[in-house]
Each structure stands twice: as structure tokens, then as C-alpha cells.
Amino acid sequence: MDSSSECTARGSISISMHTLPIIPFLNGTPASQSSQSW
């Protein structure tokens, strides 16, 4: 049970760490025009 919860926590952290670098990458792409709306 504890090991599964740790995997979930690590998974969420890894996703956030992977998402942060993607945000500036998306801003640099032409698709940024649609993302600038929000």
C-alpha cells in the first residue's frame, strides 16, 4: 500500500517536472497563439 502511494507521488512530481520545461517550449512554437488565450 505505501509503495503504491509513493509511486503515485513520484509520478505526479515527475509529471510536473516534465511539464514545466514543456511550457516555455510550447510558448516558442506557433501554437503559442492559442495558448496565450489563457
PDB file of N, CA and C in Angstrom:
ATOM      1  N   MET A   1       0.855  -1.202   0.000  1.00  0.00           N
ATOM      2  CA  MET A   1       0.000   0.000   0.000  1.00  0.00           C
ATOM      3  C   MET A   1       0.890   1.252   0.000  1.00  0.00           C
ATOM      4  N   ASP A   2       1.851   1.319   0.911  1.00  0.00           N
ATOM      5  CA  ASP A   2       2.715   2.506   0.994  1.00  0.00           C
ATOM      6  C   ASP A   2       3.536   2.661  -0.283  1.00  0.00           C
ATOM      7  N   SER A   3       4.014   1.530  -0.809  1.00  0.00           N
ATOM      8  CA  SER A   3       4.849   1.616  -2.009  1.00  0.00           C
ATOM      9  C   SER A   3       4.038   2.178  -3.172  1.00  0.00           C
ATOM     10  N   SER A   4       2.768   1.813  -3.266  1.00  0.00           N
ATOM     11  CA  SER A   4       1.942   2.306  -4.374  1.00  0.00           C
ATOM     12  C   SER A   4       1.719   3.810  -4.227  1.00  0.00           C
ATOM     13  N   SER A   5       1.498   4.262  -3.006  1.00  0.00           N
ATOM     14  CA  SER A   5       1.282   5.702  -2.787  1.00  0.00           C
ATOM     15  C   SER A   5       2.553   6.475  -3.123  1.00  0.00           C
ATOM     16  N   GLU A   6       3.711   5.911  -2.793  1.00  0.00           N
ATOM     17  CA  GLU A   6       4.977   6.587  -3.101  1.00  0.00           C
ATOM     18  C   GLU A   6       5.146   6.684  -4.617  1.00  0.00           C
ATOM     19  N   CYS A   7       4.765   5.618  -5.329  1.00  0.00           N
ATOM     20  CA  CYS A   7       4.880   5.643  -6.793  1.00  0.00           C
ATOM     21  C   CYS A   7       3.979   6.736  -7.368  1.00  0.00           C
ATOM     22  N   THR A   8       2.802   6.898  -6.782  1.00  0.00           N
ATOM     23  CA  THR A   8       1.874   7.932  -7.277  1.00  0.00           C
ATOM     24  C   THR A   8       2.451   9.314  -7.023  1.00  0.00           C
ATOM     25  N   ALA A   9       3.005   9.521  -5.841  1.00  0.00           N
ATOM     26  CA  ALA A   9       3.584  10.827  -5.515  1.00  0.00           C
ATOM     27  C   ALA A   9       4.759  11.111  -6.443  1.00  0.00           C
ATOM     28  N   ARG A  10       5.607  10.126  -6.646  1.00  0.00           N
ATOM     29  CA  ARG A  10       6.761  10.336  -7.532  1.00  0.00           C
ATOM     30  C   ARG A  10       6.282  10.587  -8.953  1.00  0.00           C
ATOM     31  N   GLY A  11       5.209   9.906  -9.353  1.00  0.00           N
ATOM     32  CA  GLY A  11       4.687  10.077 -10.709  1.00  0.00           C
ATOM     33  C   GLY A  11       4.177  11.493 -10.918  1.00  0.00           C
ATOM     34  N   SER A  12       3.460  12.029  -9.921  1.00  0.00           N
ATOM     35  CA  SER A  12       2.937  13.390 -10.047  1.00  0.00           C
ATOM     36  C   SER A  12       4.089  14.390 -10.086  1.00  0.00           C
ATOM     37  N   ILE A  13       5.110  14.152  -9.283  1.00  0.00           N
ATOM     38  CA  ILE A  13       6.262  15.071  -9.255  1.00  0.00           C
ATOM     39  C   ILE A  13       6.994  15.026 -10.595  1.00  0.00           C
ATOM     40  N   SER A  14       7.185  13.820 -11.124  1.00  0.00           N
ATOM     41  CA  SER A  14       7.891  13.688 -12.401  1.00  0.00           C
ATOM     42  C   SER A  14       7.090  14.366 -13.505  1.00  0.00           C
ATOM     43  N   ILE A  15       5.765  14.257 -13.449  1.00  0.00           N
ATOM     44  CA  ILE A  15       4.932  14.884 -14.473  1.00  0.00           C
ATOM     45  C   ILE A  15       5.086  16.403 -14.406  1.00  0.00           C
ATOM     46  N   SER A  16       5.074  16.948 -13.187  1.00  0.00           N
ATOM     47  CA  SER A  16       5.201  18.406 -13.039  1.00  0.00           C
ATOM     48  C   SER A  16       6.574  18.860 -13.529  1.00  0.00           C
ATOM     49  N   MET A  17       7.603  18.091 -13.225  1.00  0.00           N
ATOM     50  CA  MET A  17       8.959  18.463 -13.650  1.00  0.00           C
ATOM     51  C   MET A  17       9.061  18.401 -15.171  1.00  0.00           C
ATOM     52  N   HIS A  18       8.349  17.454 -15.788  1.00  0.00           N
ATOM     53  CA  HIS A  18       8.382  17.343 -17.243  1.00  0.00           C
ATOM     54  C   HIS A  18       7.505  18.415 -17.891  1.00  0.00           C
ATOM     55  N   THR A  19       6.461  18.836 -17.185  1.00  0.00           N
ATOM     56  CA  THR A  19       5.538  19.819 -17.754  1.00  0.00           C
ATOM     57  C   THR A  19       6.140  21.222 -17.739  1.00  0.00           C
ATOM     58  N   LEU A  20       6.894  21.555 -16.684  1.00  0.00           N
ATOM     59  CA  LEU A  20       7.472  22.905 -16.583  1.00  0.00           C
ATOM     60  C   LEU A  20       8.346  23.234 -17.790  1.00  0.00           C
ATOM     61  N   PRO A  21       9.276  22.364 -18.189  1.00  0.00           N
ATOM     62  CA  PRO A  21      10.107  22.674 -19.363  1.00  0.00           C
ATOM     63  C   PRO A  21       9.278  22.715 -20.640  1.00  0.00           C
ATOM     64  N   ILE A  22       8.129  22.037 -20.661  1.00  0.00           N
ATOM     65  CA  ILE A  22       7.304  21.994 -21.878  1.00  0.00           C
ATOM     66  C   ILE A  22       6.583  23.325 -22.074  1.00  0.00           C
ATOM     67  N   ILE A  23       6.268  24.018 -20.986  1.00  0.00           N
ATOM     68  CA  ILE A  23       5.521  25.284 -21.094  1.00  0.00           C
ATOM     69  C   ILE A  23       6.284  26.310 -21.939  1.00  0.00           C
ATOM     70  N   PRO A  24       7.568  26.591 -21.650  1.00  0.00           N
ATOM     71  CA  PRO A  24       8.319  27.539 -22.485  1.00  0.00           C
ATOM     72  C   PRO A  24       8.469  27.003 -23.902  1.00  0.00           C
ATOM     73  N   PHE A  25       8.570  25.677 -24.050  1.00  0.00           N
ATOM     74  CA  PHE A  25       8.703  25.083 -25.382  1.00  0.00           C
ATOM     75  C   PHE A  25       7.447  25.365 -26.204  1.00  0.00           C
ATOM     76  N   LEU A  26       6.279  25.223 -25.577  1.00  0.00           N
ATOM     77  CA  LEU A  26       5.023  25.494 -26.289  1.00  0.00           C
ATOM     78  C   LEU A  26       4.920  26.975 -26.622  1.00  0.00           C
ATOM     79  N   ASN A  27       5.412  27.830 -25.726  1.00  0.00           N
ATOM     80  CA  ASN A  27       5.345  29.276 -25.962  1.00  0.00           C
ATOM     81  C   ASN A  27       6.204  29.661 -27.164  1.00  0.00           C
ATOM     82  N   GLY A  28       7.251  28.881 -27.417  1.00  0.00           N
ATOM     83  CA  GLY A  28       8.140  29.193 -28.530  1.00  0.00           C
ATOM     84  C   GLY A  28       7.607  28.646 -29.846  1.00  0.00           C
ATOM     85  N   THR A  29       6.571  27.823 -29.800  1.00  0.00           N
ATOM     86  CA  THR A  29       6.014  27.232 -31.019  1.00  0.00           C
ATOM     87  C   THR A  29       4.854  28.092 -31.533  1.00  0.00           C
ATOM     88  N   PRO A  30       4.511  27.978 -32.792  1.00  0.00           N
ATOM     89  CA  PRO A  30       3.386  28.748 -33.354  1.00  0.00           C
ATOM     90  C   PRO A  30       2.088  28.482 -32.595  1.00  0.00           C
ATOM     91  N   ALA A  31       1.980  27.326 -31.925  1.00  0.00           N
ATOM     92  CA  ALA A  31       0.760  27.000 -31.172  1.00  0.00           C
ATOM     93  C   ALA A  31       0.600  27.925 -29.974  1.00  0.00           C
ATOM     94  N   SER A  32       1.629  28.718 -29.670  1.00  0.00           N
ATOM     95  CA  SER A  32       1.557  29.616 -28.509  1.00  0.00           C
ATOM     96  C   SER A  32       0.411  30.610 -28.689  1.00  0.00           C
ATOM     97  N   GLN A  33       0.063  30.926 -29.927  1.00  0.00           N
ATOM     98  CA  GLN A  33      -1.016  31.886 -30.174  1.00  0.00           C
ATOM     99  C   GLN A  33      -2.300  31.401 -29.513  1.00  0.00           C
ATOM    100  N   SER A  34      -2.561  30.101 -29.560  1.00  0.00           N
ATOM    101  CA  SER A  34      -3.789  29.564 -28.962  1.00  0.00           C
ATOM    102  C   SER A  34      -3.622  29.448 -27.446  1.00  0.00           C
ATOM    103  N   SER A  35      -2.406  29.197 -26.968  1.00  0.00           N
ATOM    104  CA  SER A  35      -2.181  29.039 -25.528  1.00  0.00           C
ATOM    105  C   SER A  35      -2.183  30.410 -24.841  1.00  0.00           C
ATOM    106  N   GLN A  36      -1.882  31.483 -25.560  1.00  0.00           N
ATOM    107  CA  GLN A  36      -1.856  32.814 -24.955  1.00  0.00           C
ATOM    108  C   GLN A  36      -3.254  33.237 -24.518  1.00  0.00           C
ATOM    109  N   SER A  37      -4.299  32.594 -25.047  1.00  0.00           N
ATOM    110  CA  SER A  37      -5.665  32.971 -24.680  1.00  0.00           C
ATOM    111  C   SER A  37      -5.874  32.767 -23.186  1.00  0.00           C
ATOM    112  N   TRP A  38      -5.182  31.798 -22.604  1.00  0.00           N
ATOM    113  CA  TRP A  38      -5.294  31.570 -21.155  1.00  0.00           C
ATOM    114  C   TRP A  38      -3.904  31.480 -20.603  1.00  0.00           C
TER     115      TRP A  38
END
